[in-house]
XYZ file of C-alpha atoms in Angstrom:
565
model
C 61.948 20.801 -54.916
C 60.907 22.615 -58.588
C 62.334 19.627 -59.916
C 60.049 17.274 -57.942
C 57.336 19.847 -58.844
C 57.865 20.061 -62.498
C 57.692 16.052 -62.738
C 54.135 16.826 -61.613
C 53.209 19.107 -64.164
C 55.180 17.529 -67.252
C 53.363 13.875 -66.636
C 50.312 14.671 -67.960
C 51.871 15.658 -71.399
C 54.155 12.723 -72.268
C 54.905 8.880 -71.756
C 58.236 8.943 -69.732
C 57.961 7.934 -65.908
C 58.616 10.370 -63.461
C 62.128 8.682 -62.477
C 63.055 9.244 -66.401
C 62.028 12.880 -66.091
C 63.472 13.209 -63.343
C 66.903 12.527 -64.471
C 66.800 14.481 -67.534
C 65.551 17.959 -65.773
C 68.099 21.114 -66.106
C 68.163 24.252 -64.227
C 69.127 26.842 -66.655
C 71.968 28.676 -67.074
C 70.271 32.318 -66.681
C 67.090 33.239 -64.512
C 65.264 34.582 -68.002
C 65.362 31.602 -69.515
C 62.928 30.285 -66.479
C 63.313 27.493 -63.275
C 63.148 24.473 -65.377
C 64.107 23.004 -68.262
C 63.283 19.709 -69.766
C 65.182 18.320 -72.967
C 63.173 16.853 -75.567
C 65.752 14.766 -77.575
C 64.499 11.519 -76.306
C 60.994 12.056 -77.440
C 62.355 12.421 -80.900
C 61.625 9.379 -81.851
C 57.988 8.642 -80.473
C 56.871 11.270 -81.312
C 58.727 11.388 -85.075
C 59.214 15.583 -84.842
C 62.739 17.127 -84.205
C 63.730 18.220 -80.825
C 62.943 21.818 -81.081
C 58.832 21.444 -82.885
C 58.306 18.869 -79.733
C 59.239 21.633 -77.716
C 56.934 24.117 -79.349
C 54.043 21.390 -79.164
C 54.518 20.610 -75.532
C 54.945 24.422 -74.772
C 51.658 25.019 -76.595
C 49.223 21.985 -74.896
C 51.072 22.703 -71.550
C 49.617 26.617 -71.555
C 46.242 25.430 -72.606
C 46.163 23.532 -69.012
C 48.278 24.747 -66.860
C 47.821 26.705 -63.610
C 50.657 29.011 -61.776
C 53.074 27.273 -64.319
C 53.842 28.719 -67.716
C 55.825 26.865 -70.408
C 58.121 28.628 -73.160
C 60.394 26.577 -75.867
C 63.486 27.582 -75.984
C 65.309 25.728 -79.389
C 64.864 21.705 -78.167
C 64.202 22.706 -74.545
C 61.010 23.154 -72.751
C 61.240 26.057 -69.990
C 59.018 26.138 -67.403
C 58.283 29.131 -65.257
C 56.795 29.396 -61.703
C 54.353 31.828 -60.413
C 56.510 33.183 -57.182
C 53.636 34.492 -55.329
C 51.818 31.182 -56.233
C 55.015 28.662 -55.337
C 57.232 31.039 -53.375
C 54.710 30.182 -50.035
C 55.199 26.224 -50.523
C 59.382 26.753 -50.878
C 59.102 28.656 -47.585
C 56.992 26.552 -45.623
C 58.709 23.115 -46.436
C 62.892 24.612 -46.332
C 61.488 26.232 -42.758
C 60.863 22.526 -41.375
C 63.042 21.619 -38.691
C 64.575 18.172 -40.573
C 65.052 19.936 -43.698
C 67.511 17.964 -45.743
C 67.102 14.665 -44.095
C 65.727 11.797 -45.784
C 65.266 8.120 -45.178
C 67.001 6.477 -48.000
C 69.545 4.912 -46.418
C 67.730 3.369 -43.396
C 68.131 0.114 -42.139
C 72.061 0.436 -44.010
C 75.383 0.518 -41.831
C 78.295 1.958 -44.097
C 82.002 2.281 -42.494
C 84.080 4.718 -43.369
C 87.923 4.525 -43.071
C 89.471 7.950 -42.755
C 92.227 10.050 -41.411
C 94.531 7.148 -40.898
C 97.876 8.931 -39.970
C 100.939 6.874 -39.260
C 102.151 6.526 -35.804
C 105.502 8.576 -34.969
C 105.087 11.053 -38.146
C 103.710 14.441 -37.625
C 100.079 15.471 -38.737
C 100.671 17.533 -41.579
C 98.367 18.947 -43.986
C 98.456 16.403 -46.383
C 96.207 14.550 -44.011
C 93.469 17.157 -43.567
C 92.370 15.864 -46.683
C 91.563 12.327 -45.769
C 90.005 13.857 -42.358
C 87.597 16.583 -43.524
C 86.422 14.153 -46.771
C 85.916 11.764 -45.047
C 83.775 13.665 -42.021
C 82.220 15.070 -44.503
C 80.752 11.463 -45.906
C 79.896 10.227 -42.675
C 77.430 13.400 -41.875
C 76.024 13.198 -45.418
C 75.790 9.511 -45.235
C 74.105 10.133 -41.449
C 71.444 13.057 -42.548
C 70.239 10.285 -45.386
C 69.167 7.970 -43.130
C 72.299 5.723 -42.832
C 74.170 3.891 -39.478
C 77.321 5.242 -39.593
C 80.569 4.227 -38.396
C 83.656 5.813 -38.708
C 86.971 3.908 -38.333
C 90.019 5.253 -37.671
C 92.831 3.158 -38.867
C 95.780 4.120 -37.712
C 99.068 2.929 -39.438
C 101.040 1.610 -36.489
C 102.692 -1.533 -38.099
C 105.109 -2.290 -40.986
C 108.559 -1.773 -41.803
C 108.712 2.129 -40.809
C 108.901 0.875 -37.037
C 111.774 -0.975 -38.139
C 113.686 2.003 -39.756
C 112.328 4.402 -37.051
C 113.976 1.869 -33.882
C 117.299 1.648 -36.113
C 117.609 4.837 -36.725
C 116.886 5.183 -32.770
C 119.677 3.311 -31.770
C 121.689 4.620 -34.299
C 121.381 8.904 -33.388
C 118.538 8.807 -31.361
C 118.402 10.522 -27.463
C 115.787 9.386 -25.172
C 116.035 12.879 -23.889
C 115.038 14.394 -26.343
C 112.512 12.218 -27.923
C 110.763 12.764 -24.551
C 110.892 16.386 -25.410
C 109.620 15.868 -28.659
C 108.571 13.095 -29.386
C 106.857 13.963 -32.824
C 109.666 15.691 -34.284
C 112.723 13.863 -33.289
C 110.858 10.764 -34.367
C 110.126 12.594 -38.149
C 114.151 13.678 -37.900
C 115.291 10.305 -37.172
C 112.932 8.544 -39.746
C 114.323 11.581 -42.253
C 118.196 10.783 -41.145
C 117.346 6.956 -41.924
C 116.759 7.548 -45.645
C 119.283 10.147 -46.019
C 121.757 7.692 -44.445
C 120.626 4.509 -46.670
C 122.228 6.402 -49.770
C 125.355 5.668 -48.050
C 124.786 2.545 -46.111
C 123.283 -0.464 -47.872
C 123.353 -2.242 -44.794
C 120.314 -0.108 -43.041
C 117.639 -1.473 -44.738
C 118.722 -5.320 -43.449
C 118.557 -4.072 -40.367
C 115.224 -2.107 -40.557
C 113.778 -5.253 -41.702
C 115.329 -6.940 -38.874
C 113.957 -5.123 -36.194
C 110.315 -5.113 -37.832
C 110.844 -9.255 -38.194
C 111.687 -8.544 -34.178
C 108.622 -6.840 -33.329
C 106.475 -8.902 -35.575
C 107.663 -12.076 -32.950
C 107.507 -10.279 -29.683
C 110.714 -9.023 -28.960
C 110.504 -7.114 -25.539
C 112.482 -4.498 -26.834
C 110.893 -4.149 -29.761
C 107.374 -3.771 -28.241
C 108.929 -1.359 -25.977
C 109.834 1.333 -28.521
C 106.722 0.407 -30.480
C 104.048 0.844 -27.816
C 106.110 4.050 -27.150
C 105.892 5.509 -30.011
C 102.110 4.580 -30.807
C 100.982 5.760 -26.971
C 103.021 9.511 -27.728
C 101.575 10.044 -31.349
C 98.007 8.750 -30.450
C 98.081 11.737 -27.805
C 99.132 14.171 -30.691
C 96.417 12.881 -33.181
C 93.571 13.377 -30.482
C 94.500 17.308 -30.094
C 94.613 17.783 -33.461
C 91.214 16.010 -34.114
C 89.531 17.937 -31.288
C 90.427 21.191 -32.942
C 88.977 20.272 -36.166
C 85.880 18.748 -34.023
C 86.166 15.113 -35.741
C 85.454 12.008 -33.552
C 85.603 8.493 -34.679
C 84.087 5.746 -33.551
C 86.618 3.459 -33.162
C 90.134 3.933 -33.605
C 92.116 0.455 -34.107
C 95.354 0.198 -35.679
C 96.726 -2.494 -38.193
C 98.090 -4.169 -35.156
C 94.783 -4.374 -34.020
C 94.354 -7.316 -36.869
C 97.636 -9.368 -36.283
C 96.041 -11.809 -34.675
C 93.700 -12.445 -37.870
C 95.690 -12.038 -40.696
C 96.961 -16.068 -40.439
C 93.665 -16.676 -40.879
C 93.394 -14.901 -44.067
C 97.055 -16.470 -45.271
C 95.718 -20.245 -44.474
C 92.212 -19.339 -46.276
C 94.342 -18.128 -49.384
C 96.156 -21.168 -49.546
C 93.001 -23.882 -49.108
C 91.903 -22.087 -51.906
C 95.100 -22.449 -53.717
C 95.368 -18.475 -54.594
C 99.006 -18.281 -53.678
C 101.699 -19.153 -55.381
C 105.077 -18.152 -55.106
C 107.024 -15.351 -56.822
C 110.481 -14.776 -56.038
C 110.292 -16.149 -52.507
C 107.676 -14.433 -52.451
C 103.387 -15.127 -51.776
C 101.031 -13.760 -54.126
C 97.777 -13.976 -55.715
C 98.198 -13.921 -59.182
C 95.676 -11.514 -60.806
C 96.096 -11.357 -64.348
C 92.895 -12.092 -65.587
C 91.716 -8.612 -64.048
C 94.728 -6.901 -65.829
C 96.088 -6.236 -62.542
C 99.578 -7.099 -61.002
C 99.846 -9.472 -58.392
C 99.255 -8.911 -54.697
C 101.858 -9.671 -52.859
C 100.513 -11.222 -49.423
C 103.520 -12.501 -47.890
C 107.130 -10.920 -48.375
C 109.972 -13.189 -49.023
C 110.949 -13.522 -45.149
C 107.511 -14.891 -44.706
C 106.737 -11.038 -42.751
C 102.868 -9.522 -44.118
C 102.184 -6.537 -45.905
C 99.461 -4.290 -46.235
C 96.755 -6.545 -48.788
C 97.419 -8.845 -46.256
C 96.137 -6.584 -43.173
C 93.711 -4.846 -45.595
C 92.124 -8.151 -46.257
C 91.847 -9.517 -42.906
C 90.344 -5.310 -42.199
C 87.863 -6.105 -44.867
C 86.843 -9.511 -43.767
C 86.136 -7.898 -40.313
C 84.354 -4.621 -40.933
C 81.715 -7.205 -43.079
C 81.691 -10.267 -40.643
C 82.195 -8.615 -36.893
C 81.155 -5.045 -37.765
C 78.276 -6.049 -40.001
C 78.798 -3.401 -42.715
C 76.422 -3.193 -45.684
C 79.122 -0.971 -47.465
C 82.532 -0.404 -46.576
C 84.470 2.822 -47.784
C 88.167 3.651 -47.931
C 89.390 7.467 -47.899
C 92.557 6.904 -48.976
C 94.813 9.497 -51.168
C 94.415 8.320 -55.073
C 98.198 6.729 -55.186
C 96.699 4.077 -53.495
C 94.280 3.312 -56.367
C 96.292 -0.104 -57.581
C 96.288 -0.915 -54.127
C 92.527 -1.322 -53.654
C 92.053 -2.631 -56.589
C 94.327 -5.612 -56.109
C 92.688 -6.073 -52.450
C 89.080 -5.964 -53.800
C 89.971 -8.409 -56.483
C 91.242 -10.634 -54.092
C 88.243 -10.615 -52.566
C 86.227 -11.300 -55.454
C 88.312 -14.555 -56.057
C 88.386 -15.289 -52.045
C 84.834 -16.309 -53.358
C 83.053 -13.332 -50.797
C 79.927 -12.082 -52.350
C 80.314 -8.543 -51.020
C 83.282 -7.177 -52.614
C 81.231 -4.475 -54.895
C 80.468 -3.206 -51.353
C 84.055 -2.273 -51.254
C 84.954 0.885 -52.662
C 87.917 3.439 -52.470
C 87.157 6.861 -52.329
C 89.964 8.292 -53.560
C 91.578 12.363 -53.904
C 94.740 14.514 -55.102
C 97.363 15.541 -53.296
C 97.494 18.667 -51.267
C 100.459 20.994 -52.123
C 101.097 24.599 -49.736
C 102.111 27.365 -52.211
C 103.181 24.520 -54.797
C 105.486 22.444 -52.354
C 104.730 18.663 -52.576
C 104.649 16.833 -48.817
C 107.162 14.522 -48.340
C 107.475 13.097 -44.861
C 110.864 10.737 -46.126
C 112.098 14.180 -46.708
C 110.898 16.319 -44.353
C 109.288 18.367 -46.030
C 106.379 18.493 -43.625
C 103.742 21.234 -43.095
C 102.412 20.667 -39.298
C 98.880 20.760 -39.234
C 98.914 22.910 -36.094
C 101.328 25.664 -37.146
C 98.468 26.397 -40.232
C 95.527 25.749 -38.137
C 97.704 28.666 -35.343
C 97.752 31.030 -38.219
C 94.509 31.103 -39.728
C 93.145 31.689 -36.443
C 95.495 34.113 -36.140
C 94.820 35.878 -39.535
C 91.102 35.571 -38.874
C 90.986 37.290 -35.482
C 92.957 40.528 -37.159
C 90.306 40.398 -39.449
C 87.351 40.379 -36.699
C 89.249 42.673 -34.920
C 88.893 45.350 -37.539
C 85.159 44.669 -38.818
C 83.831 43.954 -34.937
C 86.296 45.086 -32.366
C 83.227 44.918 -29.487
C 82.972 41.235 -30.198
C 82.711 39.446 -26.907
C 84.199 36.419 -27.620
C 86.465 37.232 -30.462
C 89.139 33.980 -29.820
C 86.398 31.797 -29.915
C 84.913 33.218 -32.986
C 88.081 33.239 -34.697
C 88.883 29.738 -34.050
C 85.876 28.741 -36.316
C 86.496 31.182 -38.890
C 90.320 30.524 -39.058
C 89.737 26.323 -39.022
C 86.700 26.665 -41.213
C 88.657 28.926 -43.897
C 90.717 25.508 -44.087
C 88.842 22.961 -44.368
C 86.424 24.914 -46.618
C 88.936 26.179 -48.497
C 89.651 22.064 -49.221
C 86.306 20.675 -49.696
C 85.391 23.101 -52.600
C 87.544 21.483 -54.861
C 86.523 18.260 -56.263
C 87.930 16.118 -54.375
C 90.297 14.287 -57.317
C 91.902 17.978 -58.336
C 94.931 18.638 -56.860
C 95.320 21.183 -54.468
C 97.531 23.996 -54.413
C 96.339 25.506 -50.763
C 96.625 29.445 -50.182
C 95.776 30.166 -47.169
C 95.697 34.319 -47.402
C 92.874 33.117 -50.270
C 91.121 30.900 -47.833
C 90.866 33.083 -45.144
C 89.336 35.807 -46.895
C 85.779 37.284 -46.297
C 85.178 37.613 -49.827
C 84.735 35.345 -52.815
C 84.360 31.536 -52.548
C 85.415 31.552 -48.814
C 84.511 29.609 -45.826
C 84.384 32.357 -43.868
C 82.032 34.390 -46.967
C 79.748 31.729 -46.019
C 80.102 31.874 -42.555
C 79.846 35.891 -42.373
C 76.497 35.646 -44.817
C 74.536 33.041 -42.219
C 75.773 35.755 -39.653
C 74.468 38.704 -41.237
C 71.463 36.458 -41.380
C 71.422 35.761 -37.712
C 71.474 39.614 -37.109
C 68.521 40.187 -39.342
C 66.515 37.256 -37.127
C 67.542 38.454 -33.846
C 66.562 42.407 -35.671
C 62.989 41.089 -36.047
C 62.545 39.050 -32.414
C 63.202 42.240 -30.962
C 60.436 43.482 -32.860
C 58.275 41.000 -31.262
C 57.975 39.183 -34.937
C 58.254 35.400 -34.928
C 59.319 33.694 -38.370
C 57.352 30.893 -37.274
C 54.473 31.989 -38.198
C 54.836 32.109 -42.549
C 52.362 34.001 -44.180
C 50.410 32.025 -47.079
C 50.482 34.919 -49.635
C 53.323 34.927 -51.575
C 52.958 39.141 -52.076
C 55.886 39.462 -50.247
C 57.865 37.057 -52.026
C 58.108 37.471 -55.621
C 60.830 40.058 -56.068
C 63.440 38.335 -58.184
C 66.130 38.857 -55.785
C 63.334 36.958 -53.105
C 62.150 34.139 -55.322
C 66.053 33.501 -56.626
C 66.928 33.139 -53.141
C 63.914 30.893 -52.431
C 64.678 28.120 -55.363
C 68.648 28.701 -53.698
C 67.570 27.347 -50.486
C 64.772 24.883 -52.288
C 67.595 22.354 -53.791
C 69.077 21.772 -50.846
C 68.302 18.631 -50.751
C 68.953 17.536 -53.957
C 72.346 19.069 -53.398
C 72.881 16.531 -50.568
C 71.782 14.088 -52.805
C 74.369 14.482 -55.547
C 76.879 15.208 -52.607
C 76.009 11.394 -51.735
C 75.688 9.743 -54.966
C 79.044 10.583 -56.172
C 80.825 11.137 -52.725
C 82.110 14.422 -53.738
C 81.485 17.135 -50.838
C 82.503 20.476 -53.294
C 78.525 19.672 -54.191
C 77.458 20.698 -51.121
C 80.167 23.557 -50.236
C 79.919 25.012 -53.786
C 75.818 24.819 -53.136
C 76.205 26.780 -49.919
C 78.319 29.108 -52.173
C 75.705 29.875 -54.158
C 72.875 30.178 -51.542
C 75.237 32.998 -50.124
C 75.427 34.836 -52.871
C 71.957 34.748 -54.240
C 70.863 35.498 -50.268
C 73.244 38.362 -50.297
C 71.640 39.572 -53.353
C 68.060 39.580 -51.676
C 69.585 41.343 -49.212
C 71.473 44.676 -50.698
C 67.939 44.497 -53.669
C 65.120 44.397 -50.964
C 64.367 45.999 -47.620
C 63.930 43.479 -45.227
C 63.266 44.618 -41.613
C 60.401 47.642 -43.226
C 57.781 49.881 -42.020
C 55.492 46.925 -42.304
C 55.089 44.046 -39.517
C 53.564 41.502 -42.436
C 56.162 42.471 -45.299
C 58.780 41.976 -42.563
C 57.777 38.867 -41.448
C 56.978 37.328 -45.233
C 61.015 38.414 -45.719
C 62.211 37.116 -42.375
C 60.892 33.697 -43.388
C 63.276 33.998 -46.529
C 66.221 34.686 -44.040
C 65.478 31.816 -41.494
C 65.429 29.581 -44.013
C 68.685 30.864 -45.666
C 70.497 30.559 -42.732
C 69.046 27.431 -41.585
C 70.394 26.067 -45.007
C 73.894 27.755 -44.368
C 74.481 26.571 -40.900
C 73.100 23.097 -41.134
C 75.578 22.364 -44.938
C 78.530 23.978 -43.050
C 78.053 21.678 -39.996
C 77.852 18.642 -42.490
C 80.616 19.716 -44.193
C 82.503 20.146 -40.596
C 82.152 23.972 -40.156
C 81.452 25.691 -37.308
C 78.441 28.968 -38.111
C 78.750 31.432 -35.579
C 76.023 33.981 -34.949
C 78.078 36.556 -34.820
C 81.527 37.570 -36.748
């Protein structure tokens, strides 16, 4: 909001539009230095002077004018400082409105959003929190900008791993026990396969065998199949409902079978394939790419094939205006090969394809390997953070009422905070005795400060004061610990923003990091709940609008806030 401001009150002084301003603004690194800076490199050259004498020239005509603004140069930069008790009233009133953070520039655009995507008859681990929480995270920060979203769950319940997974059933498997545990003896049989393939060259024929089985309708086939998908869908849903993700549709690559000949005849009456090895491909070397492979050499499909004939249907039955992939980064080549096949299908849409990609999640440096087994369940982590988060409660609030329930937020939102500060292309090593602390850049640190918040709220309604009504004099307001906590809360939105433009949700959470701490700040420097009913009320306003900023970014980056820890 300065930002927006400061365009304002730099036009008058030079030639640059306010969208070129606008992108060149800084917030500096220290408070002294002021709210605002603006570089003056690119005015170099218009106005023939080095970087630094502009800045004394602007600094100079700016202070001759200006009103509740004051400009200092600073080498080539041009801070500008902000009267608090003139500006700190305007912050208030507009971060106190109830759609605070939303904005319309997205309306009137659907985007889909593939994410999650675990394979059917293989445990939710950790490794696919990642693709989960990211991607929720994008939808609600594509939603509170104005955009239709849908999110698409696409499940991987096709290929040659049902193929291994019903040999290696017949093979060792008991229906027994599969019954009994259906996630895990599927993940021990799949891990027996490949340990027994170093010592059996004939397993892989007959994987392939029974996938060219299901992939004609074999009864027996489909029988194990639909078995395995109805068993693991049940698993996936109580996992999701913990983490409180939904999805708007949930369709499987089997779900585009039927559509994928389509895409194989359209390749060829465009003469894209050509044969490799006994193999189809499209040939791609003009991108400096490697071929897609569309069809394998016993004419069975792979996954460009079903991740074109996806494509063509999010666009052409779906009607989406951009279509997004949350997929790990190994699958980079992947994409690209599918999105250039695209391109040279002709379709006019393909830069409205785009992977979002990330790292790899590791648990105290152990890589995930589900051929392996090396498998973290999902569950067993979310189990103990709750369970490491209610000892914690326990000791700090013992009379909480509802204690489990509280927990359960902390201890899941320690974990997916603890993800979604990282940039999202990092690799992450995940602690979770880090993650679940109260202290330091936490989930629950954020989580406790909106609570300690909430106190100080429900401190002042039983005072009879109502934060609704803002006082206009900013007398209140300009402490340094207040009017640092203001311009916290004030970029909000342009935290969103960024969050957006570069689909990268550590913006946000390391944002809501920094609100807590400057908010925490306010709160240990000035009195808030005083002697005085006005004073009060002018710092109340500076709380309600703190919190409001810390719940609403935690619930877009899938936290749960509760009032009290």
């Amino acid at each position: 909001m300065l930002l927006q401001w400061s365009v304002e009150q730099l036009q008058p002084y030079v030639t640059q539009t306010r969208e070129e301003i606008l992108a060149v603004l800084e917030v500096p690194p220290r408070p002294g230095l002021g709210d605002v800076a603006f570089p003056c490199y690119a005015l170099a050259r218009e106005w023939r002077k080095p970087p630094d004498a502009i800045a004394e020239e602007l600094a100079a005509r700016f202070n001759e004018g200006a009103s509740g603004v004051s400009a200092q140069a600073a080498g080539p930069y041009l801070n500008l400082s902000f009267d608090p008790q003139q500006w700190a009233p305007k912050l208030l009133a507009a971060a106190l409105a109830h759609d605070y953070g939303h904005s319309a520039v997205g309306q009137g655009q659907r985007v889909i959003i593939d994410m999650s995507s675990p394979n059917i008859a293989k445990p939710f681990g950790v490794g696919h929190l990642r693709s989960t929480m990211i991607g929720n995270a994008l939808a609600n920060l594509y939603r509170i900008s104005g955009y239709e979203v849908v999110t698409v769950n696409h499940i991987g319940d096709w290929g040659t791993q049902f193929g291994k997974l019903m040999e290696a059933y017949k093979r060792w498997g008991n229906e027994e026990v599969l019954k009994e545990a259906p996630i895990r003896e599927s993940l021990r049989l799949y891990v027996k396969f490949h340990e027994e393939t170093e010592e059996d060259d004939t397993l892989e024929a007959e994987a392939r065998r029974w996938f060219w089985r299901l992939e004609n309708g074999d009864a027996e086939a489909l029988r194990l199949w639909q078995y395995f998908v109805s068993v693991s869908l049940e698993e996936f849903e109580r996992v999701y409902a913990r983490l409180g993700v939904k999805f708007d549709h949930t369709l499987g690559e089997s779900f585009y079978n039927d559509k994928m000949e389509a895409v194989v005849s359209q390749l060829r009456e465009l003469e894209l394939l050509e044969e490799s090895d006994g193999a189809q491909v499209v040939r791609l070397d003009d991108e400096g790419v490697p071929p897609c492979l569309i069809l394998k050499s016993d004419g069975t499909t792979i996954y460009p094939t079903r991740d074109l004939a996806t494509a063509l249907y999010r666009k052409t039955e779906m009607n989406g205006d951009l279509l997004l992939y949350v997929v790990g980064g190994e699958q980079k080549l992947h994409f690209q090969q599918v999105f250039h096949v695209l391109k040279r299908m002709g379709v006019g849409w393909s830069h409205q394809c785009r992977h979002i990609p990330f790292g790899l999640m590791k648990i105290d440096g152990r890589k995930m390997s589900t051929r392996k087994g090396q498998v973290v369940y999902l569950d067993e982590v979310l189990d103990e953070a709750v369970r490491k988060a209610e000892e914690i409660i326990e000791e700090k609030n013992a009379a909480l009422d509802n204690r489990r329930e509280v927990a359960e937020a902390v201890g899941i939102g320690a974990i997916v905070f603890g993800d979604l500060k990282h940039n999202r292309m990092l690799e992450v090593d995940f602690s979770l005795d880090e993650a679940i602390k109260f202290e330091g850049e936490t989930g629950p640190y954020v989580q406790y400060t909106a609570a300690r918040g909430y106190k100080l709220l429900k401190t002042g309604m039983d005072k009879g004061l109502a934060v609704d009504e803002i006082l206009q004099d900013g007398v209140y307001l300009y402490s340094a610990a207040a009017w640092e906590c203001l311009k916290m809360v004030a970029a909000y939105p342009a935290a969103i923003e960024e969050a957006l433009r570069v689909h990268e949700p550590s913006v946000l959470a390391r944002h809501l990091l920094e609100v807590s701490k400057s908010f925490n700040r306010f709160y240990n420097q000035d009195r808030v709940i005083t002697e005085s009913s006005e004073e009060t009320l002018a710092k109340l306003g500076i709380v309600a609008a703190a919190v409001q900023v810390l719940r609403s970014g935690l619930q877009l980056l899938g936290v749960k806030s509760p009032q009290q820890i």
